[in-house]
XYZ file of C-alpha atoms in Angstrom:
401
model
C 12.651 -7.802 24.600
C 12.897 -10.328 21.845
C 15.510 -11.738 20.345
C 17.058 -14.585 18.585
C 19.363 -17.268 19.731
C 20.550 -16.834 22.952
C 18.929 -18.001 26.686
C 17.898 -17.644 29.873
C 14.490 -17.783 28.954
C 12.183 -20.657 30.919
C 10.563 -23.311 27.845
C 6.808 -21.998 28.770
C 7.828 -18.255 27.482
C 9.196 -19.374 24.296
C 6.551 -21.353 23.398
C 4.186 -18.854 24.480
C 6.117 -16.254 21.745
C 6.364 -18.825 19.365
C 2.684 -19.230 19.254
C 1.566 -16.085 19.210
C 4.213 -15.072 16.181
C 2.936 -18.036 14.279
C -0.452 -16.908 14.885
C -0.213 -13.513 13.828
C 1.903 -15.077 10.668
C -0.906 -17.416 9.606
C -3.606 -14.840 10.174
C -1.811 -12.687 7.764
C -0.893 -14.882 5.069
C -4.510 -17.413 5.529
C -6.263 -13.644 5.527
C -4.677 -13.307 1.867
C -5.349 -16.738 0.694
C -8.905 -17.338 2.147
C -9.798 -13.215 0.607
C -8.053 -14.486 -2.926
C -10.377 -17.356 -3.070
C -13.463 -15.881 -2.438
C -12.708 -13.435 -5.032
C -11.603 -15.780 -7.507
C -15.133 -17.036 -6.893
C -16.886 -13.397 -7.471
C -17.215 -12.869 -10.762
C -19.938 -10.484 -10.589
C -17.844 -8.043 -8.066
C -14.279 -7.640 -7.025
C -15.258 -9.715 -4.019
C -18.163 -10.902 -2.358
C -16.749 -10.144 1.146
C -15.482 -6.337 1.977
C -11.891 -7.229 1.734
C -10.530 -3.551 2.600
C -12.453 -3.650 5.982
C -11.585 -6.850 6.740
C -7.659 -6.618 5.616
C -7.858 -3.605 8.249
C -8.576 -5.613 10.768
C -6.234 -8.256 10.544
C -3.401 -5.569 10.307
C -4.353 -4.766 13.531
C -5.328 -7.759 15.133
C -1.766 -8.942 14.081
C 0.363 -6.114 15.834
C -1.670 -6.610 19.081
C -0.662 -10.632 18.987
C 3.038 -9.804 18.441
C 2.810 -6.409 20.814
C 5.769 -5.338 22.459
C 7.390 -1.873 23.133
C 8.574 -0.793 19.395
C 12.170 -0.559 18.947
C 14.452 2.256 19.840
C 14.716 2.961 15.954
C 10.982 3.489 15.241
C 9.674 4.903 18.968
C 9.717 8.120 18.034
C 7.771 7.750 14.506
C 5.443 5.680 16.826
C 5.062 8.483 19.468
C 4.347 11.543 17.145
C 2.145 9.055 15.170
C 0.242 8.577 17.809
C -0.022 12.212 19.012
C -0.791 13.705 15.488
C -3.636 11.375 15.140
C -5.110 12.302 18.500
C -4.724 15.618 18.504
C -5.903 16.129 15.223
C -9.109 14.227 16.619
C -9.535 16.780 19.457
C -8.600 19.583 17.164
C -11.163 18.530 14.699
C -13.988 17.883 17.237
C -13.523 21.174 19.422
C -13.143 23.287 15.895
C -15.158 21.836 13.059
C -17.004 18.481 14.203
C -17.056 15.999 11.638
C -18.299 12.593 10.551
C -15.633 9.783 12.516
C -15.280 8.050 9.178
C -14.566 11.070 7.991
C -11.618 11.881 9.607
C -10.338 7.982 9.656
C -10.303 8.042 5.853
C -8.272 11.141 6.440
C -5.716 10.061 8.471
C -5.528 6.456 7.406
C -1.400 6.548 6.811
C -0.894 8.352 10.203
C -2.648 5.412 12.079
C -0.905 2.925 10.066
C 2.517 3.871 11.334
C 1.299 3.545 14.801
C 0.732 -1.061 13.934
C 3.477 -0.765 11.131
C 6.464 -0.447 14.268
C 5.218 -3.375 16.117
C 5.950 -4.887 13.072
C 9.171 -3.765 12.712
C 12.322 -6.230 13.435
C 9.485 -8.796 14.326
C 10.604 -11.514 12.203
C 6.863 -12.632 12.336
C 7.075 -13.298 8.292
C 9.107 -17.117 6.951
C 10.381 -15.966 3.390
C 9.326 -19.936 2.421
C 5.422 -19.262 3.810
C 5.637 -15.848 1.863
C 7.006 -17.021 -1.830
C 4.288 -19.828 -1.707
C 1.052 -17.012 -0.645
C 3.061 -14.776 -3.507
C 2.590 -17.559 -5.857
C -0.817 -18.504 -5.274
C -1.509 -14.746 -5.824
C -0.068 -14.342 -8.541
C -2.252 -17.376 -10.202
C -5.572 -16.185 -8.668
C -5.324 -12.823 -10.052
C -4.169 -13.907 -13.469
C -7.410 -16.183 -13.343
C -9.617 -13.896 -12.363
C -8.662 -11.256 -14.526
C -8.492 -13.083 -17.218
C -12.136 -14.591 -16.732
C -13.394 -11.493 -15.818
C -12.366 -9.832 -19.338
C -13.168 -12.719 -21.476
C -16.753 -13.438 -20.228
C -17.172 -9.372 -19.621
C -20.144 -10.475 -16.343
C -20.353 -6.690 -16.207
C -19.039 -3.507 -17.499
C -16.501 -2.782 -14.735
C -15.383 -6.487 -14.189
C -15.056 -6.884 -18.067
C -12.622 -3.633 -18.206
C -11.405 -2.985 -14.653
C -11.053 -6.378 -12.701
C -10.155 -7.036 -9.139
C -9.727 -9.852 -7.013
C -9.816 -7.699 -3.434
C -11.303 -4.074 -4.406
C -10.105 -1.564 -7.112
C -7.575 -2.844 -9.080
C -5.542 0.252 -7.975
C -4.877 -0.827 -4.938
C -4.558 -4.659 -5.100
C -2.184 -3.995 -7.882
C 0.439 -2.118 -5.809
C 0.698 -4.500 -3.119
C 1.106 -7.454 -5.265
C 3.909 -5.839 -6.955
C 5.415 -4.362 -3.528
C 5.216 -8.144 -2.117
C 7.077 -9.333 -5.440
C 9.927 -6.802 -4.557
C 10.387 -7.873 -0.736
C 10.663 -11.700 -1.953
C 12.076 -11.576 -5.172
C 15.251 -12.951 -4.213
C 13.603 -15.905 -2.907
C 11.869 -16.742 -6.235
C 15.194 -17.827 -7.741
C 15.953 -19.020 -11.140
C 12.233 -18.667 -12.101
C 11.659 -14.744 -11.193
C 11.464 -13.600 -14.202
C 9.375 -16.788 -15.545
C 6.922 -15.019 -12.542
C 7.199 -11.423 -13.111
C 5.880 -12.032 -16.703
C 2.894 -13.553 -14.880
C 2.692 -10.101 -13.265
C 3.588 -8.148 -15.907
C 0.211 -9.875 -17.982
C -1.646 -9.145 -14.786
C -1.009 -5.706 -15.227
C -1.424 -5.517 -18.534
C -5.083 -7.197 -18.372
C -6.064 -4.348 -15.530
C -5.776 -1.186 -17.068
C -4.767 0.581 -14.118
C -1.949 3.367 -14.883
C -0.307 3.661 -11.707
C 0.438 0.202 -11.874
C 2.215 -0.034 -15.442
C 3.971 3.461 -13.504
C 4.771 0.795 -10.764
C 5.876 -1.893 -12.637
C 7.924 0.394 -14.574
C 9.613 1.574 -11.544
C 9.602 -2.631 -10.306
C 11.582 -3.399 -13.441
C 14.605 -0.730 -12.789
C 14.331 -2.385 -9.571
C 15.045 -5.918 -10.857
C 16.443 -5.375 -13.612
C 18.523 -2.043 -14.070
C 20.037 -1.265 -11.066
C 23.224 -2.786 -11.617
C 25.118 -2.226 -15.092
C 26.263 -5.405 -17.514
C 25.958 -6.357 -20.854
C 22.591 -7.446 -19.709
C 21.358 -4.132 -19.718
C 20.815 -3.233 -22.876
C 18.315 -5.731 -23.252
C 16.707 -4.578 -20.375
C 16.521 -1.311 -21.120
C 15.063 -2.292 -24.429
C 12.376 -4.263 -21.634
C 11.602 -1.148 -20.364
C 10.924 1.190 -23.463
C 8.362 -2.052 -24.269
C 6.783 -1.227 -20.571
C 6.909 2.406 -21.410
C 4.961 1.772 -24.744
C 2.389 -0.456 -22.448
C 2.038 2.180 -20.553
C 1.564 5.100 -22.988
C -1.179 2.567 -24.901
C -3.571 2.267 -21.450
C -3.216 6.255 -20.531
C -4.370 6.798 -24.124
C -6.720 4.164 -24.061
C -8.067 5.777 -20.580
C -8.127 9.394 -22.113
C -10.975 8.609 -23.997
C -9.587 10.566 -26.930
C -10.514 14.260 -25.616
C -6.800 15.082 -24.479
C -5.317 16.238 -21.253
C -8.475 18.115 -20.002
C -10.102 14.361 -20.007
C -7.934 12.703 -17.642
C -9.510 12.911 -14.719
C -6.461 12.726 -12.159
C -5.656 16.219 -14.704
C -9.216 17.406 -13.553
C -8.569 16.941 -9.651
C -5.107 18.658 -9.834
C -7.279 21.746 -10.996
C -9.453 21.684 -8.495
C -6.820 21.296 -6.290
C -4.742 24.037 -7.372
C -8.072 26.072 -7.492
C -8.368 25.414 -3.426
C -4.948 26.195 -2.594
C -4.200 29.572 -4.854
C -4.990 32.017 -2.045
C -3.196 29.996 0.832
C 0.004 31.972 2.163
C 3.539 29.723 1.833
C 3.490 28.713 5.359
C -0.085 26.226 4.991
C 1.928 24.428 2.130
C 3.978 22.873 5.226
C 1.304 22.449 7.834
C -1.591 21.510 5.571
C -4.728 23.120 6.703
C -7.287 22.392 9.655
C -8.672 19.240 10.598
C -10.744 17.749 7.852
C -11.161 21.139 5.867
C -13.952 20.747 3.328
C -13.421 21.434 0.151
C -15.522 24.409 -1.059
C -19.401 24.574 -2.262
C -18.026 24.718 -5.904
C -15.205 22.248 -5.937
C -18.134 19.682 -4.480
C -20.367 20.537 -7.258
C -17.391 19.795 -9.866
C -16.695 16.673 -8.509
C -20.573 15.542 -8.078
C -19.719 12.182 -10.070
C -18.185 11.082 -7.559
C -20.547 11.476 -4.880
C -19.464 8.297 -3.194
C -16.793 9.798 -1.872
C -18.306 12.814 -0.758
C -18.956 12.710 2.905
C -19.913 9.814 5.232
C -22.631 12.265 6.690
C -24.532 12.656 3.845
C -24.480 16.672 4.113
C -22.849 17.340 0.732
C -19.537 18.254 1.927
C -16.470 16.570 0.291
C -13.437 16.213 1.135
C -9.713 16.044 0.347
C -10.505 12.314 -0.532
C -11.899 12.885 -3.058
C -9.175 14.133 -5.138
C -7.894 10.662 -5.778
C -3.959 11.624 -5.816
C -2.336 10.814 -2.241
C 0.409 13.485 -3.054
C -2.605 16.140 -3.167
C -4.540 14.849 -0.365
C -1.649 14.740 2.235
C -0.431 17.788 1.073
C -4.263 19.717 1.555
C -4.737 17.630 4.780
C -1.485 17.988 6.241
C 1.087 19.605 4.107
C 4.230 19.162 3.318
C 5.979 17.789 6.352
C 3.291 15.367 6.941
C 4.324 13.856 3.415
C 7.989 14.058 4.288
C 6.930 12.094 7.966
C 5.591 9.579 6.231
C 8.585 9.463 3.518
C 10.941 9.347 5.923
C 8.979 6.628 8.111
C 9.221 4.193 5.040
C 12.822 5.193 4.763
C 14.147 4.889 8.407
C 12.141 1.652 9.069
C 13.525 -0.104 6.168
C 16.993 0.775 5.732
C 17.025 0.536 9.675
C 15.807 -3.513 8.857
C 18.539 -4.538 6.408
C 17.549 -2.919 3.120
C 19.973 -1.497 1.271
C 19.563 2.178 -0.098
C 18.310 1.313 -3.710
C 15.975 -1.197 -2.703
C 14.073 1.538 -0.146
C 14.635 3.733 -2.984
C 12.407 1.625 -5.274
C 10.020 0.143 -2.322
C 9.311 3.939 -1.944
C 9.146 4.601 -5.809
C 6.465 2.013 -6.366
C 4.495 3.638 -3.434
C 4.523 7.208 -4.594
C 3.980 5.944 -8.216
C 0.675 5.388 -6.692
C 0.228 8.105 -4.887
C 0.563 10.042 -8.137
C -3.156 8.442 -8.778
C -4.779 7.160 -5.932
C -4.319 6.085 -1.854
C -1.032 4.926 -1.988
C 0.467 5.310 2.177
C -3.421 5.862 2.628
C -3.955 2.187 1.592
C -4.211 -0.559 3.583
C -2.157 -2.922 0.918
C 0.460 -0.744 1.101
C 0.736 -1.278 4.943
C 0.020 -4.479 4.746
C 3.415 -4.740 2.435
C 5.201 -2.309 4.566
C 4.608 -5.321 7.448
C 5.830 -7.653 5.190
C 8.733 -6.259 4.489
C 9.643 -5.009 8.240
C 8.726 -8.443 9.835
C 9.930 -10.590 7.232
C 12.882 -12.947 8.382
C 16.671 -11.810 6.956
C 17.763 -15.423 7.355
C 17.242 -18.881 8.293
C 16.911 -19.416 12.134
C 19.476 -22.435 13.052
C 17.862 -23.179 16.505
C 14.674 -24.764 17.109
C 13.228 -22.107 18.280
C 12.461 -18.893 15.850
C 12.836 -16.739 19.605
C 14.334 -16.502 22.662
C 13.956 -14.078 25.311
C 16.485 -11.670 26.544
C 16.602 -10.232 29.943
């Protein structure tokens, strides 16, 4: 077991820890650095290099460096993790055999829990190393969205930049990571959440002016003084930001030309005959969606199945909240809920800030992956292994016995 300060652990199995914790902390934070360059440098694409692949990866590769037995407060969301995934593997294949990719893209946030507890309590994370990667970020985005809308290389850089993938889901872990450090950004947070805030503004993603609205409160409004008036009058200036892009995005035609409006349809279309009790369970192991839904959805054929057989799936709906819901109802969404809340407020956070770390998530999931994302695990293992305080010894561990 690891823990800090403390002895009776011999000099060769500290600084075998050590390592491996400042491995896993570099291959994070280099991973996010190294990605943001070569992006910067793509102006033609979000990024030359498949970032979302890779990003997987190194979440992975990361919890098996700093593996240990997860802690007494997370072994059971670890466990039934662990289980549900599996089982719904065998389930699926015995059942209704589908594509592998499939089903991964399906169960995404169930695996993620399963890495997410190594990281939790890990103190892999130095709150110095994390403010600088944050700042860099921050920089390289506004860069290359900026660029990317003034030179306009191509239609979907020129009105929908990204420095990773989709600005969707770059956008919700940058402002995630802001939360986690913002106390560490001092004097000059504010000076660098306007640098976000004209990030988000240049992207013209809608979750994300729904997650910086959420951000804000967050920073700003969750304790009252005579301050908060003006922020409040901050936030109606958000809110108008935000009404501005959905209109812009709406094309004009009114709620039937919204798409995410369109996919809660077809959702609702799926679901009208199912009897109270599926709403909890969800239904079988990567259930299709029907012959007719597909055909409504054909624009989006590249998310229809990795087979190539014409089937779609739940995926393709865009909003988490309907996808985990069709795939594995409504206890599966309050699992994962509950994960996020047990594992932070279980690592120091206090109840508002899980309350708003969760409210920027599900202000995603309102649109697209959200838990389903691997930048929103990747800031979940932020914020779980990121060091409470400054270590006094010379050693960041020790070893119990």
């Amino acid at each position: 077991m690891w823990a800090s300060g403390g002895g009776g652990a011999n000099a060769w199995e500290l600084a075998m820890i050590n390592a491996r914790v400042g491995f896993a902390e570099k291959l994070c934070f280099y991973s996010l650095v190294a990605l943001g360059v070569v992006g910067l440098l793509s102006p033609f694409s979000y990024n030359y290099l498949p970032a979302g692949p890779i990003f997987e990866v190194v979440l992975v590769l990361a919890a098996l460096i700093v593996f240990r037995l997860p802690k007494r407060s997370v072994i059971a969301f670890f466990i039934a993790a662990a289980a549900y995934v599996f089982g719904s593997f065998v389930v699926m294949n015995l059942y209704r055999p589908a594509h592998p990719l499939d089903f991964a893209q399906a169960y995404k946030a169930f695996f993620y829990v399963i890495p997410l507890c190594l990281f939790y309590k890990s103190d892999v994370f130095s709150r110095k190393f994390a403010v600088r990667v944050l700042k860099f970020l921050l920089v390289a985005f506004l860069i290359k969205y900026l660029y990317s809308i003034i030179m306009n290389f191509t239609p979907r850089m020129g009105s929908r930049p990204g420095i990773y993938v989709e600005n969707n889901f770059e956008l919700i872990f940058i402002i995630l990571y802001f939360f986690v450090v913002r106390g560490d950004l001092g004097r000059r947070m504010t000076y660098w959440f306007l640098v976000l805030l004209a990030i988000v503004a240049l992207s013209g993603s809608r979750s994300s002016v729904l997650a910086l609205l959420v951000l804000f409160y967050g920073l700003y409004l969750n304790r009252l003084s005579l301050k908060t008036f003006f922020y409040f009058a901050g936030m109606l200036a958000l809110g108008a930001v935000a009404a501005a892009i959905f209109f812009l995005r709406s094309e004009g035609g009114g709620v039937e030309s919204i798409d995410r409006y369109n996919f809660m349809m077809v959702f609702v279309n799926e679901v009208s005959s199912w009897p109270s009790w599926k709403f909890l369970v969800g239904s079988m192991p990567l259930t299709p969606l029907s012959s007719s839904a597909c055909g409504r959805l054909a624009f989006y054929d590249d998310l229809f199945s990795f087979a190539g057989d014409g089937r779609c799936y739940s995926v393709i709906l865009h909003s988490y909240f309907l996808r985990v819901v069709f795939d594995h109802g409504i206890i599966g969404l309050a699992f994962l809920l509950w994960f996020m809340w047990c594992a932070l407020r279980n690592s120091g956070y206090s109840k508002n800030d899980v309350a708003v770390f969760i409210g920027i998530v599900c202000s995603s999931a309102l649109s697209v992956s959200a838990m389903n994302s691997v930048f929103v695990a990747l800031a979940l293992a932020l914020a779980l292994g990121l060091r409470k305080a400054p270590v006094l010894s010379s050693n960041r561990y020790t070893v119990s016995s």
